[in-house]
Amino acid sequence: SESKFTPNKLTFRRGIPYRLHVENRGKEMHEFNAADLFKAAKINNPAVLNADKTELVLRPGETKDLYFIPRQAGHFKLVCPDHDWAGMTGEITVE
């Protein structure tokens, strides 16, 4: 579906390095906004994020990889700010 994250629940472990591969398979621009997670993580390639360092912005058909290390355990919101009304939300857990 155009307005959903698949999967919409992600789990990471604190202190472990990750590559998060995000694809926009839709026909509209989408954002992968996890502002609180990104603030609480060490981002190894911050240039892939927007200027505020709050989200990945992906054009239709675009893919991006974010390399990061979660530093704080907790539950973090995932939203596409332009499509959250349509259900494009999720949750990220750091254990």
Short mmCIF file of C-alpha atoms in Angstrom, two decimals:
data_model
loop_
_atom_site.label_atom_id
_atom_site.label_comp_id
_atom_site.label_asym_id
_atom_site.label_seq_id
_atom_site.Cartn_x
_atom_site.Cartn_y
_atom_site.Cartn_z
CA SER A 1 0.00 0.00 0.00
CA GLU A 2 1.15 3.56 -0.70
CA SER A 3 0.66 4.87 2.83
CA LYS A 4 2.20 2.30 5.17
CA PHE A 5 5.57 1.19 6.45
CA THR A 6 6.44 -2.46 5.86
CA PRO A 7 7.27 -3.62 8.44
CA ASN A 8 5.75 -1.03 10.76
CA LYS A 9 7.49 -2.34 13.88
CA LEU A 10 11.28 -2.45 14.13
CA THR A 11 13.46 -3.66 17.01
CA PHE A 12 17.12 -2.86 17.58
CA ARG A 13 19.56 -3.49 20.42
CA ARG A 14 21.37 -0.68 22.18
CA GLY A 15 25.07 -0.37 21.33
CA ILE A 16 24.92 -2.51 18.16
CA PRO A 17 25.77 -0.92 14.78
CA TYR A 18 23.04 -1.20 12.11
CA ARG A 19 22.43 -0.44 8.46
CA LEU A 20 18.80 0.58 8.00
CA HIS A 21 17.83 0.14 4.33
CA VAL A 22 14.72 2.16 3.42
CA GLU A 23 12.95 1.92 0.05
CA ASN A 24 10.10 4.04 -1.30
CA ARG A 25 8.14 1.70 -3.55
CA GLY A 26 5.26 4.16 -3.86
CA LYS A 27 4.39 6.85 -6.39
CA GLU A 28 4.55 9.74 -3.91
CA MET A 29 7.36 11.29 -1.89
CA HIS A 30 7.55 9.88 1.65
CA GLU A 31 9.44 10.60 4.84
CA PHE A 32 10.80 8.10 7.36
CA ASN A 33 10.61 10.31 10.45
CA ALA A 34 12.01 8.87 13.69
CA ALA A 35 13.25 12.14 15.18
CA ASP A 36 13.56 10.96 18.78
CA LEU A 37 15.43 7.80 17.78
CA PHE A 38 17.82 9.73 15.55
CA LYS A 39 18.54 12.21 18.37
CA ALA A 40 19.26 9.32 20.76
CA ALA A 41 21.52 7.42 18.32
CA LYS A 42 25.00 7.85 16.92
CA ILE A 43 24.41 8.51 13.21
CA ASN A 44 27.45 7.51 11.15
CA ASN A 45 26.28 9.08 7.87
CA PRO A 46 24.22 12.16 8.89
CA ALA A 47 24.27 13.61 5.35
CA VAL A 48 21.57 11.08 4.36
CA LEU A 49 19.12 12.79 6.77
CA ASN A 50 17.26 16.05 6.20
CA ALA A 51 18.71 19.36 7.45
CA ASP A 52 17.01 18.98 10.86
CA LYS A 53 18.39 15.41 11.21
CA THR A 54 14.86 14.14 11.93
CA GLU A 55 14.02 12.06 8.86
CA LEU A 56 14.97 10.36 5.63
CA VAL A 57 13.18 11.93 2.64
CA LEU A 58 12.64 9.54 -0.26
CA ARG A 59 11.35 10.28 -3.74
CA PRO A 60 9.35 7.56 -5.54
CA GLY A 61 11.64 4.62 -6.30
CA GLU A 62 14.48 5.97 -4.15
CA THR A 63 16.42 3.95 -1.57
CA LYS A 64 18.62 5.17 1.28
CA ASP A 65 20.81 3.48 3.86
CA LEU A 66 21.26 4.90 7.35
CA TYR A 67 24.19 3.65 9.42
CA PHE A 68 23.59 4.15 13.13
CA ILE A 69 24.14 2.85 16.65
CA PRO A 70 21.18 3.13 19.05
CA ARG A 71 22.39 4.54 22.37
CA GLN A 72 19.18 4.70 24.40
CA ALA A 73 16.63 1.97 25.11
CA GLY A 74 12.96 2.82 24.67
CA HIS A 75 10.03 3.08 22.29
CA PHE A 76 10.19 5.62 19.47
CA LYS A 77 7.51 6.86 17.06
CA LEU A 78 7.90 6.35 13.33
CA VAL A 79 5.77 8.54 11.05
CA CYS A 80 5.48 9.91 7.57
CA PRO A 81 4.34 13.43 8.51
CA ASP A 82 2.44 13.94 5.25
CA HIS A 83 0.63 10.58 5.40
CA ASP A 84 0.24 9.71 9.11
CA TRP A 85 -3.49 10.54 8.78
CA ALA A 86 -3.71 7.63 6.31
CA GLY A 87 -2.05 5.22 8.74
CA MET A 88 1.59 5.65 7.74
CA THR A 89 2.91 5.20 11.27
CA GLY A 90 4.98 2.68 13.14
CA GLU A 91 7.05 2.00 16.21
CA ILE A 92 10.73 1.43 16.79
CA THR A 93 11.90 -0.37 19.93
CA VAL A 94 15.45 -0.27 21.22
CA GLU A 95 16.20 -2.97 23.80
#
